CSV table of C-alpha atoms and ligand atoms in Angstrom, one decimal:
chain,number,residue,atom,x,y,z
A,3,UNK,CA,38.0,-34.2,69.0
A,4,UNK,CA,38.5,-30.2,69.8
A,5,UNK,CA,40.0,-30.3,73.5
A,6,UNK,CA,40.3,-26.2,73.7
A,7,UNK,CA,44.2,-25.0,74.4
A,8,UNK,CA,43.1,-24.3,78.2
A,9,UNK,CA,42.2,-27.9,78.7
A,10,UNK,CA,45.2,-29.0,76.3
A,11,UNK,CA,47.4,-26.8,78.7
A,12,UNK,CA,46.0,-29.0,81.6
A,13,UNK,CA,46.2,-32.0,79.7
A,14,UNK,CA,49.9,-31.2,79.7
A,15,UNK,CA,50.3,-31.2,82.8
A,16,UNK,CA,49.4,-34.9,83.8
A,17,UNK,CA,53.2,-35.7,82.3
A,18,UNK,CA,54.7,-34.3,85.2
A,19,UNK,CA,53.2,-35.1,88.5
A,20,UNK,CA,50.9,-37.9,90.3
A,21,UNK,CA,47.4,-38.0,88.9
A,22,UNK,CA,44.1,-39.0,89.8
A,23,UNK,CA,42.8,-41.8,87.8
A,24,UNK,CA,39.5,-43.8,87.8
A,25,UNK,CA,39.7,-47.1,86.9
A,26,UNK,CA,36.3,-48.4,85.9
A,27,UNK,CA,36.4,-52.4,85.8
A,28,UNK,CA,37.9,-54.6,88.5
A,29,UNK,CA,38.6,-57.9,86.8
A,30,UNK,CA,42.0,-59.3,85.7
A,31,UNK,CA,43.0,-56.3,83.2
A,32,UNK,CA,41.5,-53.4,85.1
A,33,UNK,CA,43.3,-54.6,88.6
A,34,UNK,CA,46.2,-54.5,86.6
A,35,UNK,CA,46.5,-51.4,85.1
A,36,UNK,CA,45.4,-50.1,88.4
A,37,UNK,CA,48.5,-52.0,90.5
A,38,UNK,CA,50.5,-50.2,87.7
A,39,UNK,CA,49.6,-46.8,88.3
A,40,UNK,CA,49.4,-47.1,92.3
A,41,UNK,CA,53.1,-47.9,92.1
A,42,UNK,CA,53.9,-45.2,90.0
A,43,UNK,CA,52.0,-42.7,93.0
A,44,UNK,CA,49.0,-41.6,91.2
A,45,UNK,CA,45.6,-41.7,93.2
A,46,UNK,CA,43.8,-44.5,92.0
A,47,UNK,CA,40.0,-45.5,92.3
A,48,UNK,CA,39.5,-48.9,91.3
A,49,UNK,CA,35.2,-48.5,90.5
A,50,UNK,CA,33.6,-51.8,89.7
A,51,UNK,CA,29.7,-52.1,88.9
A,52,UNK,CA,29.4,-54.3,92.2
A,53,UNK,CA,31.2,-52.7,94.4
A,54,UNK,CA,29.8,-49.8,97.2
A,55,UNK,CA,31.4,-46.9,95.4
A,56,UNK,CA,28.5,-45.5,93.0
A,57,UNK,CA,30.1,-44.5,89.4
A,58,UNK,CA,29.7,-40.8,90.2
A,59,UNK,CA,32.2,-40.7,93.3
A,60,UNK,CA,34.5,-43.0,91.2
A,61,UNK,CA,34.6,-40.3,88.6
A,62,UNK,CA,34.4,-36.8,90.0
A,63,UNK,CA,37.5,-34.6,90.1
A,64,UNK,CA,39.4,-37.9,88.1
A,65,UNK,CA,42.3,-36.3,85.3
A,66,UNK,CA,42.1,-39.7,83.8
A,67,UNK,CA,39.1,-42.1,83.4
A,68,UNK,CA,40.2,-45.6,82.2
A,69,UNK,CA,37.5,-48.1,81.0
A,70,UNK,CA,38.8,-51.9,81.4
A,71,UNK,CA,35.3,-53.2,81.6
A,72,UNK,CA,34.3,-56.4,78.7
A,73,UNK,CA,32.6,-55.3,75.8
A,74,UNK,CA,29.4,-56.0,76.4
A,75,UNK,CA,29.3,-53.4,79.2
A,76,UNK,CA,30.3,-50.7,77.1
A,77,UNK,CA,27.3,-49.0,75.5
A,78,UNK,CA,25.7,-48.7,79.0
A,79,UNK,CA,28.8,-47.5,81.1
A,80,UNK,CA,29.2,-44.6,78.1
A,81,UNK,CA,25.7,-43.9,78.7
A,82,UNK,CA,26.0,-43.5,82.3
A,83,UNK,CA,29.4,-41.0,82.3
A,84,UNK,CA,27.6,-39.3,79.6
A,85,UNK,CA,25.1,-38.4,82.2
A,86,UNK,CA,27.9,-36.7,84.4
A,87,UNK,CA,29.6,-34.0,84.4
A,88,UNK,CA,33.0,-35.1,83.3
A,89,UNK,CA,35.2,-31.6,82.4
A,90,UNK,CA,37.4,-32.0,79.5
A,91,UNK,CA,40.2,-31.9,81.0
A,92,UNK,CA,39.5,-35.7,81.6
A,93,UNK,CA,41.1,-37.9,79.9
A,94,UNK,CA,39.3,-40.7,78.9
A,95,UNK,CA,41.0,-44.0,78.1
A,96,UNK,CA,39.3,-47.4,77.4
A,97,UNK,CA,41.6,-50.6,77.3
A,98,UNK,CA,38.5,-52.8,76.5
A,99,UNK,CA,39.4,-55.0,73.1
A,100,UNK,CA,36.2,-55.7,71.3
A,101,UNK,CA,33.2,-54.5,68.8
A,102,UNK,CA,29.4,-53.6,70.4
A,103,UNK,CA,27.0,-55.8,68.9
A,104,UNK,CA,24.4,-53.6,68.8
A,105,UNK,CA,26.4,-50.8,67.1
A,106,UNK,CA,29.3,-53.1,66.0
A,107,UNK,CA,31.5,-50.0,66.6
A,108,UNK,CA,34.7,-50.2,69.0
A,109,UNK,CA,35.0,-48.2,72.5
A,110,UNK,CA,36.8,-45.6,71.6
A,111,UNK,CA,34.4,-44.5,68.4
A,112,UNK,CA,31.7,-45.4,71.3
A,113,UNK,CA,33.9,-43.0,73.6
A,114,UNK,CA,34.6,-40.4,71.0
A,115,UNK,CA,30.8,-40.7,69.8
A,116,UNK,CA,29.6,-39.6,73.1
A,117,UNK,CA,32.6,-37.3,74.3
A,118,UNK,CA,33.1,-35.3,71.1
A,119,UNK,CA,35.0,-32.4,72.7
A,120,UNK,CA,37.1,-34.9,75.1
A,121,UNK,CA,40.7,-36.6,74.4
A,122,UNK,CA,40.0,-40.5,74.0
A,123,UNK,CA,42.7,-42.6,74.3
A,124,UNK,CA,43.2,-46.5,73.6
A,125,UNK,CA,45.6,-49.2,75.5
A,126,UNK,CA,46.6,-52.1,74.1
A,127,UNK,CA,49.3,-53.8,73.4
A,128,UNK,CA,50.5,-57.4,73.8
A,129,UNK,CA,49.9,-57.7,77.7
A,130,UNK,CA,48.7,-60.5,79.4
A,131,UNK,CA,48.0,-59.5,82.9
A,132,UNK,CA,48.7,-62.4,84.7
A,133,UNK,CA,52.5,-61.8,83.8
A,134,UNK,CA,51.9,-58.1,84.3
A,135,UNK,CA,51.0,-58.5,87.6
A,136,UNK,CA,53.7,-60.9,88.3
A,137,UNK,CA,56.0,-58.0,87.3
A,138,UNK,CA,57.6,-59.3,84.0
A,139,UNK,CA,58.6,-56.8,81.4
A,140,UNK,CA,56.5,-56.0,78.8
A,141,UNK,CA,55.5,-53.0,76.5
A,142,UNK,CA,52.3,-51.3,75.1
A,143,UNK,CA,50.6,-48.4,72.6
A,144,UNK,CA,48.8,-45.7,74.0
A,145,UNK,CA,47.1,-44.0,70.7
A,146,UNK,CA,45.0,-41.0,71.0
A,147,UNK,CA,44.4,-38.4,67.9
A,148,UNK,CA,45.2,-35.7,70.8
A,149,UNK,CA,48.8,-36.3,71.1
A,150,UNK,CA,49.4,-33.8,74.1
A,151,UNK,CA,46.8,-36.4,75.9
A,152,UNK,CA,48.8,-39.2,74.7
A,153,UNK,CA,52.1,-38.2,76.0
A,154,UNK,CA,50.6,-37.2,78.7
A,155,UNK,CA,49.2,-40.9,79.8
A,156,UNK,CA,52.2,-42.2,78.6
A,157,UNK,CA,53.9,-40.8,81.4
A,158,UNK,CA,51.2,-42.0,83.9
A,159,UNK,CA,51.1,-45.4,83.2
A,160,UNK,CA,55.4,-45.5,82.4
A,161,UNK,CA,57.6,-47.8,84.5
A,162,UNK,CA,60.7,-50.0,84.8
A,163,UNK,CA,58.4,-52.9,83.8
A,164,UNK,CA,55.8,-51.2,81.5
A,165,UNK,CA,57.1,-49.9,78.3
A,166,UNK,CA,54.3,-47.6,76.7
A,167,UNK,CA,54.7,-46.0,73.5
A,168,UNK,CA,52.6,-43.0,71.8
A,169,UNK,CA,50.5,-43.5,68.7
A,170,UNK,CA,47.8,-41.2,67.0
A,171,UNK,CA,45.9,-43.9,65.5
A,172,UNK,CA,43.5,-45.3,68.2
A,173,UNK,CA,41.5,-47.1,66.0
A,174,UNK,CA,44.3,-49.2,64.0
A,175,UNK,CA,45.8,-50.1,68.1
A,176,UNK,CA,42.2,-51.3,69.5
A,177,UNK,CA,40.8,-53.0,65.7
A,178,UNK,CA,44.3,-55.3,66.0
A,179,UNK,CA,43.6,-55.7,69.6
A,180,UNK,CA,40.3,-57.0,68.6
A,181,UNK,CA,40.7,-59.4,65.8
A,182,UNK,CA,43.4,-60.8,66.9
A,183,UNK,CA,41.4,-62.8,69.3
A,184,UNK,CA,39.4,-64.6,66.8
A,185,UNK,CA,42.7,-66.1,65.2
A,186,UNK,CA,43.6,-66.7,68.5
A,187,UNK,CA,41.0,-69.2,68.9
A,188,UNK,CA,41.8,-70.7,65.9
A,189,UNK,CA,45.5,-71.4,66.4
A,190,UNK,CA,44.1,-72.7,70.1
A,191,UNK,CA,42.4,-74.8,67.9
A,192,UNK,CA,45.3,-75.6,65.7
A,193,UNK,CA,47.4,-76.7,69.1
A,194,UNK,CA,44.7,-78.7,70.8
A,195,UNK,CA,44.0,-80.8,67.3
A,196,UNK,CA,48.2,-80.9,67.5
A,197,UNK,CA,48.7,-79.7,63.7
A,198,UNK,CA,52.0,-78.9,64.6
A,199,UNK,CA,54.9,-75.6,64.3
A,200,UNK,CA,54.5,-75.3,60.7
A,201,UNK,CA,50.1,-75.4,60.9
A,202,UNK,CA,50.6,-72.3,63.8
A,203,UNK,CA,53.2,-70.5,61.7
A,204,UNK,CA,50.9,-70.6,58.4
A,205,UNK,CA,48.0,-70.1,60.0
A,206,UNK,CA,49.4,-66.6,62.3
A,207,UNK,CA,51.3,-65.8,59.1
A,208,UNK,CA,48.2,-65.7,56.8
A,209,UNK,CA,46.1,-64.3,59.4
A,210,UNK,CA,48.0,-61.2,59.2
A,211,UNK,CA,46.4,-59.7,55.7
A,212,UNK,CA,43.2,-60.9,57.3
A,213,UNK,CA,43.7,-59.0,60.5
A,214,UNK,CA,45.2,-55.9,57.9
A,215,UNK,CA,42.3,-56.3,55.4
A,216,UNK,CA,39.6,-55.7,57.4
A,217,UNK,CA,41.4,-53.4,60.0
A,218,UNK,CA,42.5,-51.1,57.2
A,219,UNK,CA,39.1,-51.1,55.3
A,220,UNK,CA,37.6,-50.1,59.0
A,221,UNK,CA,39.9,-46.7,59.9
A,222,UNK,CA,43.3,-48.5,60.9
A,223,UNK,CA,46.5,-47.5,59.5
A,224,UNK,CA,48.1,-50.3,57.9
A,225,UNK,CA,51.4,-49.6,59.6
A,226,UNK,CA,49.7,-49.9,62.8
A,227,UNK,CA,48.7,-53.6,62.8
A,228,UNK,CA,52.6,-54.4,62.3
A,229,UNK,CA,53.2,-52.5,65.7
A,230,UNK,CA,52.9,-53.9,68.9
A,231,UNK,CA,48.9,-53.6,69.2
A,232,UNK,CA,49.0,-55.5,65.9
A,233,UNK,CA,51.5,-58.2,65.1
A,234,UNK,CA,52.8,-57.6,68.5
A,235,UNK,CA,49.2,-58.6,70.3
A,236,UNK,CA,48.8,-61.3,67.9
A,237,UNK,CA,52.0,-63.1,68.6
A,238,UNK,CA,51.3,-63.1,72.3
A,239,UNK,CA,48.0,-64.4,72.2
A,240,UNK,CA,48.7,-66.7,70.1
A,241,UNK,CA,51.6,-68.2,71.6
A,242,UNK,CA,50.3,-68.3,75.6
A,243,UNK,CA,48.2,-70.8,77.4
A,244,UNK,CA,47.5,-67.8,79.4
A,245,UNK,CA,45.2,-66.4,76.3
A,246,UNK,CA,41.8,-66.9,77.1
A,247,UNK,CA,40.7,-66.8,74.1
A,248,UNK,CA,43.6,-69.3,72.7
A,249,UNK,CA,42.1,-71.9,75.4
A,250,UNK,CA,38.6,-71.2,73.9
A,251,UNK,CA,40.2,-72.8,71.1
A,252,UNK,CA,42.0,-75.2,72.4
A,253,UNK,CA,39.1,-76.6,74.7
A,254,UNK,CA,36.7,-76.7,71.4
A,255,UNK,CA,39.3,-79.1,69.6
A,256,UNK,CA,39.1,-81.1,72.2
A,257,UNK,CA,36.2,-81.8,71.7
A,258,UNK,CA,34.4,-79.9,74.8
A,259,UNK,CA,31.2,-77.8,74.2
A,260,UNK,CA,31.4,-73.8,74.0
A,261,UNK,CA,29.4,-73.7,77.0
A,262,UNK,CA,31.9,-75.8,79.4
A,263,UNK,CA,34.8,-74.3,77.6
A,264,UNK,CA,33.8,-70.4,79.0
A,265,UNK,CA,32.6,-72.3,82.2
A,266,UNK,CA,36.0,-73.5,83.0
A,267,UNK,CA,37.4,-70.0,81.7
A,268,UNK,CA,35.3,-68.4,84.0
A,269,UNK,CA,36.5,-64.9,82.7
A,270,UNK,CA,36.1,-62.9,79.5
A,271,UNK,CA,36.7,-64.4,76.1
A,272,UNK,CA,36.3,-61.2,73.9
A,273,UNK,CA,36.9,-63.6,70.8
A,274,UNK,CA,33.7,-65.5,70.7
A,275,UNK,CA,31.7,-61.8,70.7
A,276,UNK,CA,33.8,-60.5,68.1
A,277,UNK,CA,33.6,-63.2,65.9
A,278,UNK,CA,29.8,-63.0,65.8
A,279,UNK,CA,30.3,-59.5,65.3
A,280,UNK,CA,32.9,-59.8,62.7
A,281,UNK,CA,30.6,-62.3,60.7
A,282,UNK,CA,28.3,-59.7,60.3
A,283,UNK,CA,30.7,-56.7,59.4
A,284,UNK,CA,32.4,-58.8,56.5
A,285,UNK,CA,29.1,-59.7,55.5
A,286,UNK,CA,27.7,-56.1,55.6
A,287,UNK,CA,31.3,-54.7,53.3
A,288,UNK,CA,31.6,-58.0,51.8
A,289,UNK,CA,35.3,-58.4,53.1
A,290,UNK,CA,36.9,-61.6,52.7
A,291,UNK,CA,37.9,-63.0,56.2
A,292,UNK,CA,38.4,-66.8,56.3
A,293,UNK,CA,39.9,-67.5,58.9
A,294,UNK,CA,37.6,-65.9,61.2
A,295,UNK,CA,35.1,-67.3,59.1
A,296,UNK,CA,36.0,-70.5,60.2
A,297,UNK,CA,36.0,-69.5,63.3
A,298,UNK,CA,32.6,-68.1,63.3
A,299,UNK,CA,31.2,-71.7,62.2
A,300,UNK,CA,33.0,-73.4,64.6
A,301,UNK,CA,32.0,-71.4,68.2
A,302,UNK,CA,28.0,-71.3,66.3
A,303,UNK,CA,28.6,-75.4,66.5
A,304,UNK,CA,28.2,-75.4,62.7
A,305,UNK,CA,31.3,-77.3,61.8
A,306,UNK,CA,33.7,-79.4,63.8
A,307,UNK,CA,37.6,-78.4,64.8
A,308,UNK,CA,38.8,-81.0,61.8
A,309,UNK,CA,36.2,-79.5,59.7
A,310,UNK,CA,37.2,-75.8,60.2
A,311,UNK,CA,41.4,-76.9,59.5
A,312,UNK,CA,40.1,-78.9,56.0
A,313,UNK,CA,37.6,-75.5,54.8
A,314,UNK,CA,40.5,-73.7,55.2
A,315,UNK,CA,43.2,-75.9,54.0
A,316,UNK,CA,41.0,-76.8,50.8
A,317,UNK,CA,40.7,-73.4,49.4
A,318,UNK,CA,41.2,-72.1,46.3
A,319,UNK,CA,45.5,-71.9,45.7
A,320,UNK,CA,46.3,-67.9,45.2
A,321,UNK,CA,48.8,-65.8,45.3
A,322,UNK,CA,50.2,-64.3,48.7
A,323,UNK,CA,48.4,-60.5,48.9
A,324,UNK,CA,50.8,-58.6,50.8
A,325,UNK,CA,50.9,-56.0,48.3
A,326,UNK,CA,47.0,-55.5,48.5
A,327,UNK,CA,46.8,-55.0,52.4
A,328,UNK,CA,50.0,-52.8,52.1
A,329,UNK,CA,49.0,-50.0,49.6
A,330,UNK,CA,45.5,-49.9,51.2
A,331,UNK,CA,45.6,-46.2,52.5
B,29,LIG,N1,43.2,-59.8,81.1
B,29,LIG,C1,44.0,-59.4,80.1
B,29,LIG,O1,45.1,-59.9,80.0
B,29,LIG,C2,43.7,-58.3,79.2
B,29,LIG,C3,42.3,-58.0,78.9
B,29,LIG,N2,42.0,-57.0,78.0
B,29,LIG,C4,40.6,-56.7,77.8
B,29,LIG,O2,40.1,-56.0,78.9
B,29,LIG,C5,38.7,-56.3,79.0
B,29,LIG,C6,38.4,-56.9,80.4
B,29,LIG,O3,39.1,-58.1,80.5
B,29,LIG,P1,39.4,-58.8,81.9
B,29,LIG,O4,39.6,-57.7,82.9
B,29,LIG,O5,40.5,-59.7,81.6
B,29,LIG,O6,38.1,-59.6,82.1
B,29,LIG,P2,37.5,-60.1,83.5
B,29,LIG,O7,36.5,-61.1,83.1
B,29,LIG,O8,38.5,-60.4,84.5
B,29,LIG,O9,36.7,-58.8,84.1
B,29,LIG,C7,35.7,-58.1,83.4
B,29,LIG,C8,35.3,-56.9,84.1
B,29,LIG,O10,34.2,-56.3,83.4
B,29,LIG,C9,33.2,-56.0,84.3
B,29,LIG,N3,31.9,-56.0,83.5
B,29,LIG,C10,31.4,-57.0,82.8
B,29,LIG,N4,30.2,-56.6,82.3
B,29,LIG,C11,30.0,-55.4,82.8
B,29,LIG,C12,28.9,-54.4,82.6
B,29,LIG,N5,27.8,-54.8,81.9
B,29,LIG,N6,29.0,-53.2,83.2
B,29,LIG,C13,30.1,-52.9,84.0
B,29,LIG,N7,31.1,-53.8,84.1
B,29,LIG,C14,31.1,-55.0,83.6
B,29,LIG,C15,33.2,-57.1,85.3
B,29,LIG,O11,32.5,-56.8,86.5
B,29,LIG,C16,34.7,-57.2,85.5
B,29,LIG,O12,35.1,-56.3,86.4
B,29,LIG,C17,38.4,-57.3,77.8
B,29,LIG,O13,37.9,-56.5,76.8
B,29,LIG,C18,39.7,-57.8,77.5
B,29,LIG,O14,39.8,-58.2,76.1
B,29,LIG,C19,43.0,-56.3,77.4
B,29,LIG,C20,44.3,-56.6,77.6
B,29,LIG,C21,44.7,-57.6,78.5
B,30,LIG,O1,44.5,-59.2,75.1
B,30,LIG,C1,45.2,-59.9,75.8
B,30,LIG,C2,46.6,-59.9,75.8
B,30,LIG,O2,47.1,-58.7,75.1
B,30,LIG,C3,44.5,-60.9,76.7
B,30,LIG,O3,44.2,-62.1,75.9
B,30,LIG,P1,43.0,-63.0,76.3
B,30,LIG,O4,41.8,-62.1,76.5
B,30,LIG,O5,42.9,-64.0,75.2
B,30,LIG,O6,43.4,-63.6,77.7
């Protein structure tokens, strides 16, 4: 990423006064983030892929382009702003938590991939919209290698209610952000089979070196999964009805088809994608990754709920590996 000093110097700018920003995706996450900056008097086009505004009018003259579209739109929405003239002065943000299955890369590398000379910065952090937009506090990472554009959106997207803090390791923020849903799932499964404090505890405990093994082996700083995009996200997710992908979970162990279970949702449930995903990552760099393992069999109607909690409960006894997902840089 090589934004020149004259776009840097712009770049700078964005700290200090109202913005324009396009926010592409109108669902839960992207309405959101939009209400956010609106009342914090930026200029803010919300551009959705049904709506009347085409993608070009949504984008021109934007400082900030945020992407809060579901994975599976990615690849093609890239591919389309790759086709328009965005200046790098643009910073481009993507607050999308998930790996393309065609590529199995994240958004930002898909960002940075296509935008090699722009700024790409990721969101995420442990932020449930539905409380966001009811105006609870809460807190969240923007990470960008550019940390001039970092700063800069940090400002933007700042309030009395929305902490945001700088990071420069957008990988390590969006890779926690996206495995955390898988376990997710699994302690929704853990609460709808009733297993009890001490089941969730082990299971989000021990889920942690999974999360840090295969983040870390994939670009993230370790450090980074113990942040709020990390542990932070985890927790959160984990811990709320409101996750979707926790009632993915929980609707499986009781017993309901995957099918009816995202019926009922009715909204995105980036966990069941990544797990299919993550299936074949750990496969492809033979990482060890029970837990989403588990998972995997489960939503593919392999195994049942009981079966998933007794696979995981009958491995082999070990040693706890802290020490091995901490010296991992
Ligand atoms: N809702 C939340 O609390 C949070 C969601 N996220 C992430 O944000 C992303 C979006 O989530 P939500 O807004 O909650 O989901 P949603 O289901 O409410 O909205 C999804 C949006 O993506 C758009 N979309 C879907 N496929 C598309 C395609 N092929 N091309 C263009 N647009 C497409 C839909 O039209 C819709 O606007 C997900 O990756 C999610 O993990 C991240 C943090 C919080
Ligand atoms: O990522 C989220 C909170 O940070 C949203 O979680 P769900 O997608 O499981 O609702």
């Amino acid at each position: 990423m090589l934004v020149a000093p004259a776009s840097q110097q712009i770049i700078a700018t964005y700290k200090n006064r109202p913005v324009t920003l396009a926010i592409l995706g109108s669902g839960a996450w992207g309405s959101a983030l939009a209400h956010i900056a609106a009342t914090n008097h930026h200029t803010v086009r919300l551009w959705s892929r049904s709506g009347s505004v085409s993608l070009r009018n949504a984008v021109v003259g934007a400082d900030v382009i945020l992407s809060a579209i579901s994975m599976k739109g990615v690849l093609d929405l890239v591919t389309q702003l790759k086709s328009l003239a965005i200046p790098e002065t643009t910073v481009l943000m993507t607050a999308t938590k998930g790996f393309d299955p065609e590529t199995t890369l994240t958004p930002s590398v898909i960002f940075q991939q296509a935008f090699p000379n722009h700024a790409v910065a990721v969101l995420s952090g442990p932020n449930l919209s539905k409380e966001i937009e009811a105006g609870l506090p809460a807190a969240t990472v923007i990470a960008c290698v550019n940390e001039t554009a970092a700063e800069a959106v940090q400002h933007v997207f700042a309030s009395d209610h929305f902490r945001t803090y700088t990071s420069t390791d957008p990988l390590g923020a969006e890779l926690g952000g996206t495995l955390k849903n898988v376990v997710a799932i699994a302690v929704g499964v853990c609460e709808g089979l009733n297993l009890g404090s001490n089941a969730r505890s082990a299971l989000i405990t021990r889920a942690l070196p999974e999360v840090m093994r295969i983040g870390t082996h994939l670009g993230g700083h370790p450090e980074t999964f113990l942040g709020l995009s990390g542990l932070g996200d985890m927790l959160a997710t984990c811990t709320s009805a409101l996750s979707r992908n926790y009632r993915v979970g929980y609707g499986l162990a009781q017993g309901k088809s995957l099918e009816q279970v995202l019926e009922e949702l009715g909204s995105t449930a980036e966990g069941v994608n990544t797990a299919y995903v993550l299936h074949d990552i750990a496969q492809r760099e033979q990482l060890s990754a029970p837990i989403s393992q588990q998972v995997y069999l489960l939503l593919k109607g392999d195994i049942s709920a009981t079966e998933a909690v007794a696979a995981l409960m009958e491995r082999k006894l070990k040693a706890e590996d802290y020490q091995e997902v901490l010296q991992c840089e």
